[in-house]
PDB file of C-alpha atoms and ligand atoms in Angstrom:
ATOM      1  CA  MET A   1      17.927  -2.851  -9.850  1.00 49.00           C
ATOM      2  CA  LEU A   2      21.170  -2.294  -8.222  1.00 56.00           C
ATOM      3  CA  PHE A   3      21.108   0.470  -6.317  1.00 52.00           C
ATOM      4  CA  LYS A   4      24.766   1.478  -3.755  1.00 51.00           C
ATOM      5  CA  LYS A   5      23.852   1.876   0.088  1.00 52.00           C
ATOM      6  CA  GLU A   6      26.140   3.438   2.478  1.00 56.00           C
ATOM      7  CA  ASN A   7      29.195   0.822   2.109  1.00 60.00           C
ATOM      8  CA  ASN A   8      29.082   0.517  -1.500  1.00 62.00           C
ATOM      9  CA  ALA A   9      27.758  -2.397  -1.597  1.00 69.00           C
ATOM     10  CA  PRO A  10      25.720  -3.759  -5.012  1.00 81.00           C
ATOM     11  CA  ARG A  11      22.145  -4.894  -4.057  1.00 89.00           C
ATOM     12  CA  ASN A  12      19.105  -6.168  -5.439  1.00 96.00           C
ATOM     13  CA  VAL A  13      15.989  -4.058  -5.106  1.00 98.00           C
ATOM     14  CA  PRO A  14      13.007  -6.137  -5.010  1.00 98.00           C
ATOM     15  CA  GLY A  15      10.765  -5.022  -8.096  1.00 98.00           C
ATOM     16  CA  HIS A  16       7.942  -6.125  -6.706  1.00 98.00           C
ATOM     17  CA  ILE A  17       7.224  -5.622  -2.845  1.00 99.00           C
ATOM     18  CA  ALA A  18       4.089  -6.785  -0.670  1.00 99.00           C
ATOM     19  CA  ILE A  19       2.912  -5.886   2.478  1.00 99.00           C
ATOM     20  CA  ILE A  20       0.025  -7.013   5.164  1.00 99.00           C
ATOM     21  CA  MET A  21      -0.492  -3.734   6.787  1.00 98.00           C
ATOM     22  CA  ASP A  22      -1.424  -5.623  10.011  1.00 98.00           C
ATOM     23  CA  GLY A  23      -1.297  -4.859  13.764  1.00 98.00           C
ATOM     24  CA  ASN A  24      -3.140  -1.709  13.884  1.00 98.00           C
ATOM     25  CA  GLY A  25      -5.516  -2.065  16.185  1.00 98.00           C
ATOM     26  CA  ARG A  26      -3.066  -3.661  18.483  1.00 98.00           C
ATOM     27  CA  TRP A  27      -1.045  -0.350  18.201  1.00 98.00           C
ATOM     28  CA  ALA A  28      -4.322   1.471  19.270  1.00 98.00           C
ATOM     29  CA  LYS A  29      -5.031  -0.605  21.989  1.00 98.00           C
ATOM     30  CA  ASN A  30      -1.378  -0.552  23.623  1.00 98.00           C
ATOM     31  CA  LYS A  31      -2.076   3.457  23.203  1.00 98.00           C
ATOM     32  CA  GLY A  32      -5.215   3.178  25.229  1.00 98.00           C
ATOM     33  CA  MET A  33      -7.038   4.445  22.185  1.00 98.00           C
ATOM     34  CA  PRO A  34      -9.910   2.951  19.477  1.00 98.00           C
ATOM     35  CA  ARG A  35      -8.753   1.169  16.630  1.00 98.00           C
ATOM     36  CA  SER A  36      -9.380   3.869  14.313  1.00 97.00           C
ATOM     37  CA  PHE A  37      -6.733   5.432  15.770  1.00 98.00           C
ATOM     38  CA  GLY A  38      -4.452   2.670  14.691  1.00 98.00           C
ATOM     39  CA  HIS A  39      -6.246   2.715  10.490  1.00 98.00           C
ATOM     40  CA  THR A  40      -5.603   6.242  10.905  1.00 98.00           C
ATOM     41  CA  ALA A  41      -2.094   5.583  11.805  1.00 98.00           C
ATOM     42  CA  GLY A  42      -1.550   2.888   9.296  1.00 98.00           C
ATOM     43  CA  ALA A  43      -2.699   4.809   6.789  1.00 97.00           C
ATOM     44  CA  LYS A  44      -0.079   7.262   7.043  1.00 97.00           C
ATOM     45  CA  LYS A  45       2.258   4.993   7.231  1.00 98.00           C
ATOM     46  CA  PHE A  46       1.576   3.527   3.627  1.00 97.00           C
ATOM     47  CA  LYS A  47       2.179   6.702   2.609  1.00 96.00           C
ATOM     48  CA  GLU A  48       5.530   6.887   4.102  1.00 97.00           C
ATOM     49  CA  ILE A  49       6.714   4.173   3.046  1.00 98.00           C
ATOM     50  CA  ALA A  50       5.679   3.619  -1.141  1.00 97.00           C
ATOM     51  CA  ARG A  51       6.915   6.838  -1.313  1.00 97.00           C
ATOM     52  CA  TYR A  52      10.355   5.528   0.035  1.00 98.00           C
ATOM     53  CA  CYS A  53       9.755   2.360  -2.009  1.00 98.00           C
ATOM     54  CA  ASN A  54       9.530   4.640  -5.290  1.00 97.00           C
ATOM     55  CA  LYS A  55      12.139   6.445  -4.261  1.00 96.00           C
ATOM     56  CA  ILE A  56      14.702   3.181  -4.002  1.00 97.00           C
ATOM     57  CA  GLY A  57      13.131   1.949  -7.471  1.00 97.00           C
ATOM     58  CA  VAL A  58      10.804  -0.780  -6.323  1.00 98.00           C
ATOM     59  CA  LYS A  59       8.476  -0.937  -9.939  1.00 98.00           C
ATOM     60  CA  TYR A  60       4.894  -2.493  -7.733  1.00 98.00           C
ATOM     61  CA  LEU A  61       3.805  -1.973  -4.427  1.00 98.00           C
ATOM     62  CA  THR A  62       1.480  -3.903  -3.082  1.00 98.00           C
ATOM     63  CA  VAL A  63      -0.461  -3.230  -0.030  1.00 98.00           C
ATOM     64  CA  TYR A  64      -3.594  -5.752   1.802  1.00 98.00           C
ATOM     65  CA  ALA A  65      -5.800  -2.743   3.084  1.00 98.00           C
ATOM     66  CA  PHE A  66      -9.102  -5.143   3.813  1.00 98.00           C
ATOM     67  CA  SER A  67      -9.808  -8.708   3.092  1.00 98.00           C
ATOM     68  CA  THR A  68     -13.104 -10.430   1.889  1.00 98.00           C
ATOM     69  CA  GLU A  69     -13.047 -11.727   5.637  1.00 98.00           C
ATOM     70  CA  ASN A  70     -12.684  -7.651   7.301  1.00 98.00           C
ATOM     71  CA  TRP A  71     -16.679  -7.908   6.746  1.00 98.00           C
ATOM     72  CA  LYS A  72     -16.840  -9.586   9.830  1.00 98.00           C
ATOM     73  CA  ARG A  73     -15.944  -6.655  11.939  1.00 98.00           C
ATOM     74  CA  PRO A  74     -18.033  -4.348  13.412  1.00 97.00           C
ATOM     75  CA  LYS A  75     -19.663  -1.902  11.525  1.00 98.00           C
ATOM     76  CA  GLU A  76     -18.549   0.730  12.690  1.00 97.00           C
ATOM     77  CA  GLU A  77     -14.763  -0.158  12.518  1.00 98.00           C
ATOM     78  CA  ILE A  78     -15.618  -1.288   8.901  1.00 98.00           C
ATOM     79  CA  ASP A  79     -17.121   2.641   8.519  1.00 98.00           C
ATOM     80  CA  GLY A  80     -14.006   3.879   9.346  1.00 98.00           C
ATOM     81  CA  ILE A  81     -12.224   2.312   7.391  1.00 98.00           C
ATOM     82  CA  MET A  82     -14.298   3.321   4.078  1.00 98.00           C
ATOM     83  CA  ASN A  83     -13.786   6.515   5.567  1.00 97.00           C
ATOM     84  CA  LEU A  84     -10.101   6.826   5.886  1.00 97.00           C
ATOM     85  CA  LEU A  85     -10.185   5.324   2.047  1.00 96.00           C
ATOM     86  CA  ARG A  86     -12.370   8.259   1.164  1.00 97.00           C
ATOM     87  CA  ASP A  87     -10.268  10.949   2.533  1.00 95.00           C
ATOM     88  CA  TYR A  88      -6.707   8.811   0.652  1.00 93.00           C
ATOM     89  CA  LEU A  89      -8.818   9.042  -2.567  1.00 93.00           C
ATOM     90  CA  LEU A  90     -10.154  12.581  -2.382  1.00 92.00           C
ATOM     91  CA  ASP A  91      -6.791  14.032  -1.611  1.00 87.00           C
ATOM     92  CA  THR A  92      -5.510  14.412  -4.881  1.00 75.00           C
ATOM     93  CA  ALA A  93      -2.297  15.738  -3.671  1.00 78.00           C
ATOM     94  CA  ASN A  94      -1.442  12.221  -2.733  1.00 82.00           C
ATOM     95  CA  PHE A  95       1.484  11.584  -4.991  1.00 85.00           C
ATOM     96  CA  LYS A  96       0.825  14.150  -7.575  1.00 82.00           C
ATOM     97  CA  GLY A  97       3.681  14.723  -9.194  1.00 86.00           C
ATOM     98  CA  GLU A  98       5.791  11.718  -8.104  1.00 90.00           C
ATOM     99  CA  ASN A  99       4.836   9.454 -11.102  1.00 95.00           C
ATOM    100  CA  VAL A 100       3.513   6.658  -9.211  1.00 96.00           C
ATOM    101  CA  ARG A 101       0.380   4.835 -10.550  1.00 96.00           C
ATOM    102  CA  LEU A 102      -2.662   3.657  -8.988  1.00 96.00           C
ATOM    103  CA  ARG A 103      -4.443   0.327  -8.862  1.00 97.00           C
ATOM    104  CA  PHE A 104      -6.739  -1.355  -7.213  1.00 98.00           C
ATOM    105  CA  ILE A 105      -7.208  -5.402  -6.539  1.00 98.00           C
ATOM    106  CA  GLY A 106     -10.068  -7.346  -4.926  1.00 98.00           C
ATOM    107  CA  ASP A 107     -13.886  -7.307  -5.739  1.00 98.00           C
ATOM    108  CA  ARG A 108     -15.128  -3.466  -6.219  1.00 98.00           C
ATOM    109  CA  GLU A 109     -18.774  -4.776  -6.335  1.00 96.00           C
ATOM    110  CA  SER A 110     -19.678  -4.589  -3.018  1.00 93.00           C
ATOM    111  CA  LEU A 111     -17.873  -1.384  -2.123  1.00 97.00           C
ATOM    112  CA  PRO A 112     -19.777   1.948  -1.858  1.00 97.00           C
ATOM    113  CA  GLN A 113     -20.234   3.168  -5.372  1.00 98.00           C
ATOM    114  CA  ASP A 114     -18.635   6.550  -4.421  1.00 97.00           C
ATOM    115  CA  ILE A 115     -15.780   4.859  -3.343  1.00 97.00           C
ATOM    116  CA  ARG A 116     -15.616   3.076  -6.305  1.00 97.00           C
ATOM    117  CA  LEU A 117     -15.932   5.849  -8.313  1.00 97.00           C
ATOM    118  CA  LEU A 118     -12.990   7.319  -6.756  1.00 96.00           C
ATOM    119  CA  MET A 119     -10.646   4.411  -7.159  1.00 96.00           C
ATOM    120  CA  GLU A 120     -11.528   4.534 -11.159  1.00 96.00           C
ATOM    121  CA  ASN A 121     -11.003   8.543 -11.005  1.00 95.00           C
ATOM    122  CA  GLY A 122      -7.320   7.607  -9.322  1.00 94.00           C
ATOM    123  CA  GLU A 123      -6.635   4.768 -11.834  1.00 95.00           C
ATOM    124  CA  ARG A 124      -7.241   6.807 -14.932  1.00 95.00           C
ATOM    125  CA  GLU A 125      -5.600  10.143 -13.717  1.00 94.00           C
ATOM    126  CA  SER A 126      -2.263   8.160 -12.904  1.00 94.00           C
ATOM    127  CA  GLU A 127      -2.793   5.964 -15.830  1.00 94.00           C
ATOM    128  CA  GLY A 128       0.738   7.563 -17.600  1.00 94.00           C
ATOM    129  CA  ALA A 129       2.612   7.619 -15.121  1.00 95.00           C
ATOM    130  CA  THR A 130       6.492   5.964 -15.312  1.00 95.00           C
ATOM    131  CA  GLY A 131       7.463   5.733 -11.630  1.00 96.00           C
ATOM    132  CA  MET A 132       6.217   2.862  -9.469  1.00 97.00           C
ATOM    133  CA  THR A 133       2.656   1.142  -9.552  1.00 98.00           C
ATOM    134  CA  ALA A 134       1.045   1.525  -5.695  1.00 97.00           C
ATOM    135  CA  ILE A 135      -1.476  -1.471  -5.994  1.00 98.00           C
ATOM    136  CA  LEU A 136      -4.000  -1.439  -3.035  1.00 98.00           C
ATOM    137  CA  ALA A 137      -5.799  -4.737  -2.195  1.00 98.00           C
ATOM    138  CA  LEU A 138      -9.370  -4.050  -1.176  1.00 98.00           C
ATOM    139  CA  ASN A 139     -12.018  -6.297  -0.006  1.00 98.00           C
ATOM    140  CA  TYR A 140      -9.416  -8.337  -1.926  1.00 98.00           C
ATOM    141  CA  GLY A 141      -8.836 -12.601  -1.107  1.00 98.00           C
ATOM    142  CA  GLY A 142      -7.147 -14.769  -3.143  1.00 99.00           C
ATOM    143  CA  ARG A 143      -9.446 -17.811  -2.908  1.00 98.00           C
ATOM    144  CA  ASP A 144     -12.196 -15.074  -3.980  1.00 98.00           C
ATOM    145  CA  GLU A 145     -10.166 -13.957  -7.044  1.00 98.00           C
ATOM    146  CA  ILE A 146      -9.222 -17.454  -8.260  1.00 98.00           C
ATOM    147  CA  THR A 147     -13.252 -18.605  -7.928  1.00 98.00           C
ATOM    148  CA  LYS A 148     -14.123 -15.471 -10.179  1.00 98.00           C
ATOM    149  CA  ALA A 149     -11.299 -16.710 -12.534  1.00 98.00           C
ATOM    150  CA  VAL A 150     -12.566 -20.312 -12.803  1.00 98.00           C
ATOM    151  CA  ARG A 151     -15.711 -18.649 -13.093  1.00 98.00           C
ATOM    152  CA  SER A 152     -14.890 -16.403 -16.275  1.00 98.00           C
ATOM    153  CA  ILE A 153     -12.957 -18.925 -17.925  1.00 98.00           C
ATOM    154  CA  VAL A 154     -16.367 -21.368 -17.534  1.00 98.00           C
ATOM    155  CA  ALA A 155     -18.151 -18.759 -18.728  1.00 98.00           C
ATOM    156  CA  ASN A 156     -16.084 -17.941 -21.772  1.00 98.00           C
ATOM    157  CA  GLY A 157     -15.924 -21.326 -22.563  1.00 98.00           C
ATOM    158  CA  VAL A 158     -12.339 -21.851 -22.614  1.00 98.00           C
ATOM    159  CA  GLU A 159     -12.056 -25.799 -23.415  1.00 98.00           C
ATOM    160  CA  ALA A 160     -10.115 -27.933 -21.173  1.00 98.00           C
ATOM    161  CA  GLU A 161      -6.780 -28.200 -22.942  1.00 98.00           C
ATOM    162  CA  LYS A 162      -6.578 -24.619 -23.252  1.00 98.00           C
ATOM    163  CA  ILE A 163      -6.076 -23.863 -19.496  1.00 98.00           C
ATOM    164  CA  ASP A 164      -2.627 -23.480 -18.548  1.00 98.00           C
ATOM    165  CA  GLU A 165      -1.010 -22.132 -16.153  1.00 98.00           C
ATOM    166  CA  ALA A 166      -0.620 -18.393 -18.166  1.00 98.00           C
ATOM    167  CA  LEU A 167      -4.178 -18.495 -19.177  1.00 98.00           C
ATOM    168  CA  ILE A 168      -5.547 -18.458 -15.112  1.00 98.00           C
ATOM    169  CA  SER A 169      -3.292 -15.649 -14.563  1.00 98.00           C
ATOM    170  CA  SER A 170      -4.508 -13.887 -17.047  1.00 98.00           C
ATOM    171  CA  TYR A 171      -7.899 -14.068 -15.398  1.00 98.00           C
ATOM    172  CA  LEU A 172      -6.778 -12.983 -12.346  1.00 98.00           C
ATOM    173  CA  TYR A 173      -6.635  -8.931 -10.941  1.00 98.00           C
ATOM    174  CA  THR A 174      -3.033  -8.850 -11.305  1.00 98.00           C
ATOM    175  CA  ALA A 175      -3.246 -10.352 -14.643  1.00 98.00           C
ATOM    176  CA  ASP A 176      -0.284  -7.859 -15.742  1.00 97.00           C
ATOM    177  CA  ILE A 177       1.101  -7.396 -12.908  1.00 98.00           C
ATOM    178  CA  PRO A 178       4.395  -9.760 -11.984  1.00 98.00           C
ATOM    179  CA  ASP A 179       4.288 -11.722  -8.606  1.00 98.00           C
ATOM    180  CA  PRO A 180       5.899 -10.591  -5.689  1.00 98.00           C
ATOM    181  CA  ASP A 181       9.125 -11.097  -4.835  1.00 98.00           C
ATOM    182  CA  LEU A 182       9.127 -10.169  -1.619  1.00 98.00           C
ATOM    183  CA  ILE A 183       6.252 -10.316   0.878  1.00 99.00           C
ATOM    184  CA  ILE A 184       6.353  -8.571   4.304  1.00 99.00           C
ATOM    185  CA  ARG A 185       3.984  -9.149   7.061  1.00 98.00           C
ATOM    186  CA  PRO A 186       4.363  -7.078  10.410  1.00 98.00           C
ATOM    187  CA  SER A 187       2.537  -7.826  13.445  1.00 98.00           C
ATOM    188  CA  GLY A 188       3.628 -11.149  14.851  1.00 98.00           C
ATOM    189  CA  GLU A 189       1.461 -13.284  12.501  1.00 98.00           C
ATOM    190  CA  TYR A 190       3.382 -15.626  10.631  1.00 98.00           C
ATOM    191  CA  ARG A 191       0.473 -16.246   7.862  1.00 98.00           C
ATOM    192  CA  LEU A 192      -1.016 -14.902   4.410  1.00 98.00           C
ATOM    193  CA  SER A 193      -4.466 -14.390   5.438  1.00 98.00           C
ATOM    194  CA  ASN A 194      -5.773 -14.773   1.954  1.00 98.00           C
ATOM    195  CA  PHE A 195      -3.124 -12.439   0.477  1.00 99.00           C
ATOM    196  CA  LEU A 196      -1.914 -13.257  -3.367  1.00 99.00           C
ATOM    197  CA  THR A 197      -2.586 -17.271  -3.099  1.00 98.00           C
ATOM    198  CA  TRP A 198      -2.064 -17.971  -6.502  1.00 98.00           C
ATOM    199  CA  GLN A 199       0.893 -15.215  -7.023  1.00 98.00           C
ATOM    200  CA  SER A 200       2.876 -15.925  -3.668  1.00 98.00           C
ATOM    201  CA  ALA A 201       3.944 -19.513  -5.003  1.00 98.00           C
ATOM    202  CA  TYR A 202       7.580 -18.606  -5.009  1.00 98.00           C
ATOM    203  CA  SER A 203       7.434 -15.013  -3.036  1.00 98.00           C
ATOM    204  CA  GLU A 204      10.197 -15.035  -0.436  1.00 98.00           C
ATOM    205  CA  PHE A 205       8.502 -13.727   2.846  1.00 98.00           C
ATOM    206  CA  TYR A 206       9.386 -11.632   5.677  1.00 98.00           C
ATOM    207  CA  PHE A 207       7.911 -11.309   8.988  1.00 98.00           C
ATOM    208  CA  ASP A 208       8.616  -9.215  11.806  1.00 98.00           C
ATOM    209  CA  ASN A 209       7.386  -8.564  15.247  1.00 98.00           C
ATOM    210  CA  VAL A 210       6.600  -4.858  14.409  1.00 98.00           C
ATOM    211  CA  LEU A 211       2.924  -3.591  14.315  1.00 98.00           C
ATOM    212  CA  TRP A 212       2.732  -1.696  10.544  1.00 98.00           C
ATOM    213  CA  PRO A 213       1.574   1.674  12.331  1.00 98.00           C
ATOM    214  CA  ASP A 214       5.738   1.509  13.730  1.00 98.00           C
ATOM    215  CA  PHE A 215       7.025  -0.446  10.834  1.00 98.00           C
ATOM    216  CA  SER A 216      10.056   2.345   9.801  1.00 98.00           C
ATOM    217  CA  ILE A 217      12.020   2.351   6.521  1.00 98.00           C
ATOM    218  CA  LYS A 218      14.831   1.012   8.651  1.00 98.00           C
ATOM    219  CA  ASP A 219      12.499  -2.167   8.994  1.00 98.00           C
ATOM    220  CA  LEU A 220      11.891  -1.925   5.208  1.00 98.00           C
ATOM    221  CA  GLU A 221      15.677  -1.923   4.491  1.00 98.00           C
ATOM    222  CA  LYS A 222      15.847  -4.763   7.024  1.00 98.00           C
ATOM    223  CA  ALA A 223      13.946  -6.965   5.005  1.00 98.00           C
ATOM    224  CA  ILE A 224      15.488  -5.798   2.208  1.00 98.00           C
ATOM    225  CA  ASP A 225      18.693  -6.353   3.422  1.00 98.00           C
ATOM    226  CA  GLU A 226      17.487 -10.081   4.682  1.00 98.00           C
ATOM    227  CA  TYR A 227      15.927 -10.773   0.831  1.00 98.00           C
ATOM    228  CA  ASN A 228      19.433  -9.983  -0.593  1.00 98.00           C
ATOM    229  CA  ARG A 229      20.837 -13.042   1.372  1.00 97.00           C
ATOM    230  CA  ARG A 230      18.074 -15.717   0.176  1.00 97.00           C
ATOM    231  CA  ASN A 231      18.587 -17.761  -2.546  1.00 96.00           C
ATOM    232  CA  ARG A 232      16.122 -18.459  -5.156  1.00 97.00           C
ATOM    233  CA  ARG A 233      15.824 -21.374  -6.708  1.00 97.00           C
ATOM    234  CA  PHE A 234      11.902 -21.952  -8.119  1.00 97.00           C
ATOM    235  CA  GLY A 235      12.937 -25.444  -8.132  1.00 98.00           C
ATOM    236  CA  GLY A 236      15.912 -25.608  -9.713  1.00 97.00           C
ATOM    237  CA  VAL A 237      19.898 -26.275  -7.629  1.00 94.00           C
TER     238      VAL A 237
HETATM  239  C1  IPE B   1      -5.087  -4.280   9.744  1.00 51.99           C
HETATM  240  O1  IPE B   1      -4.767  -4.260  10.971  1.00 51.99           O
HETATM  241  C2  IPE B   1      -5.602  -3.441   9.250  1.00 51.99           C
HETATM  242  C3  IPE B   1      -6.801  -4.300   8.930  1.00 51.99           C
HETATM  243  C4  IPE B   1      -7.000  -5.408   8.680  1.00 51.99           C
HETATM  244  C5  IPE B   1      -8.383  -3.259   7.753  1.00 51.99           C
HETATM  245  P1  IPE B   1      -5.745  -4.797  12.025  1.00 51.99           P
HETATM  246  O2  IPE B   1      -7.081  -3.764  12.061  1.00 51.99           O
HETATM  247  O3  IPE B   1      -6.039  -6.127  11.390  1.00 51.99           O
HETATM  248  O4  IPE B   1      -5.026  -4.865  13.264  1.00 51.99           O
HETATM  249  P2  IPE B   1      -4.752  -5.793  14.471  1.00 51.99           P
HETATM  250  O5  IPE B   1      -4.434  -7.203  13.991  1.00 51.99           O
HETATM  251  O6  IPE B   1      -5.634  -6.310  15.156  1.00 51.99           O
HETATM  252  O7  IPE B   1      -4.110  -4.965  15.625  1.00 51.99           O
HETATM  253  C1  IPE B   2      -4.742  -9.501   7.042  1.00 51.99           C
HETATM  254  O1  IPE B   2      -5.079  -8.656   8.428  1.00 51.99           O
HETATM  255  C2  IPE B   2      -5.305  -8.622   6.058  1.00 51.99           C
HETATM  256  C3  IPE B   2      -5.240  -6.875   6.281  1.00 51.99           C
HETATM  257  C4  IPE B   2      -3.939  -6.766   6.729  1.00 51.99           C
HETATM  258  C5  IPE B   2      -6.172  -6.235   5.069  1.00 51.99           C
HETATM  259  P1  IPE B   2      -5.905  -9.612  10.103  1.00 51.99           P
HETATM  260  O2  IPE B   2      -5.739  -8.864  10.895  1.00 51.99           O
HETATM  261  O3  IPE B   2      -7.364  -9.476   8.722  1.00 51.99           O
HETATM  262  O4  IPE B   2      -5.899 -10.917   9.632  1.00 51.99           O
HETATM  263  P2  IPE B   2      -6.058 -12.378  10.670  1.00 51.99           P
HETATM  264  O5  IPE B   2      -7.414 -12.049  10.758  1.00 51.99           O
HETATM  265  O6  IPE B   2      -5.300 -11.816  11.715  1.00 51.99           O
HETATM  266  O7  IPE B   2      -5.448 -13.291   9.677  1.00 51.99           O
HETATM  267 MG1   MG B   3      -4.636  -8.329  12.202  1.00 51.99          MG
END
């Protein structure tokens, strides 16, 4: 989509932006506060960035909120993150009237039952929204996703010759969601940490040293500008 900036130069807004919301703990520690303080600030930041993405015409925004590996953390921290999620899902004011569709990717089985119900409610209630789709990756792991897909393919008795890339894609959580164009990771880490393993094959990557609670609209704009300078060849010339 074309969007005019102040200087009137047309630019391409990525159709699908994915963000690894990392650095909450360090942000809190720098302030002498408990890690939970950072997660609260991170959740607030998500709303601000999501709202802005919707405004500039991003079609899909996927955010990594909890990985399949994050269960390794202390119970207290996990409980705090789950409570934040509850608050978020219970706050009906979120994106109501903003035409944002809410979706979740990840393994729901091991999430608390009440949260699962809230997730289903949120998805159902926003189903008709025609603006941006906000996708929360919760208890998500790329390898776990692919493993589950393989299991289902085998369980369905699919013949070996029928298995191609499109079929595998159709078994992933993201079956009807286009691959991310731009993947942003703040906090100075240069890795995917099991995020969108299959889907990131041809994504553009943008790394930033800013910690997620400090990530601003300006920082997002910098990432989009950088994305506009990239030459995506997809293996061609
Ligand atoms: C990201 O921030 C949030 C989750 C993984 C849930 P972190 O909690 O990983 O923050 P750092 O990386 O320890 O600073
Ligand atoms: C990735 O961050 C997961 C989320 C942001 C939800 P981590 O903090 O868990 O990643 P590592 O452990 O530094 O790779
Ligand atoms: Mg981290």
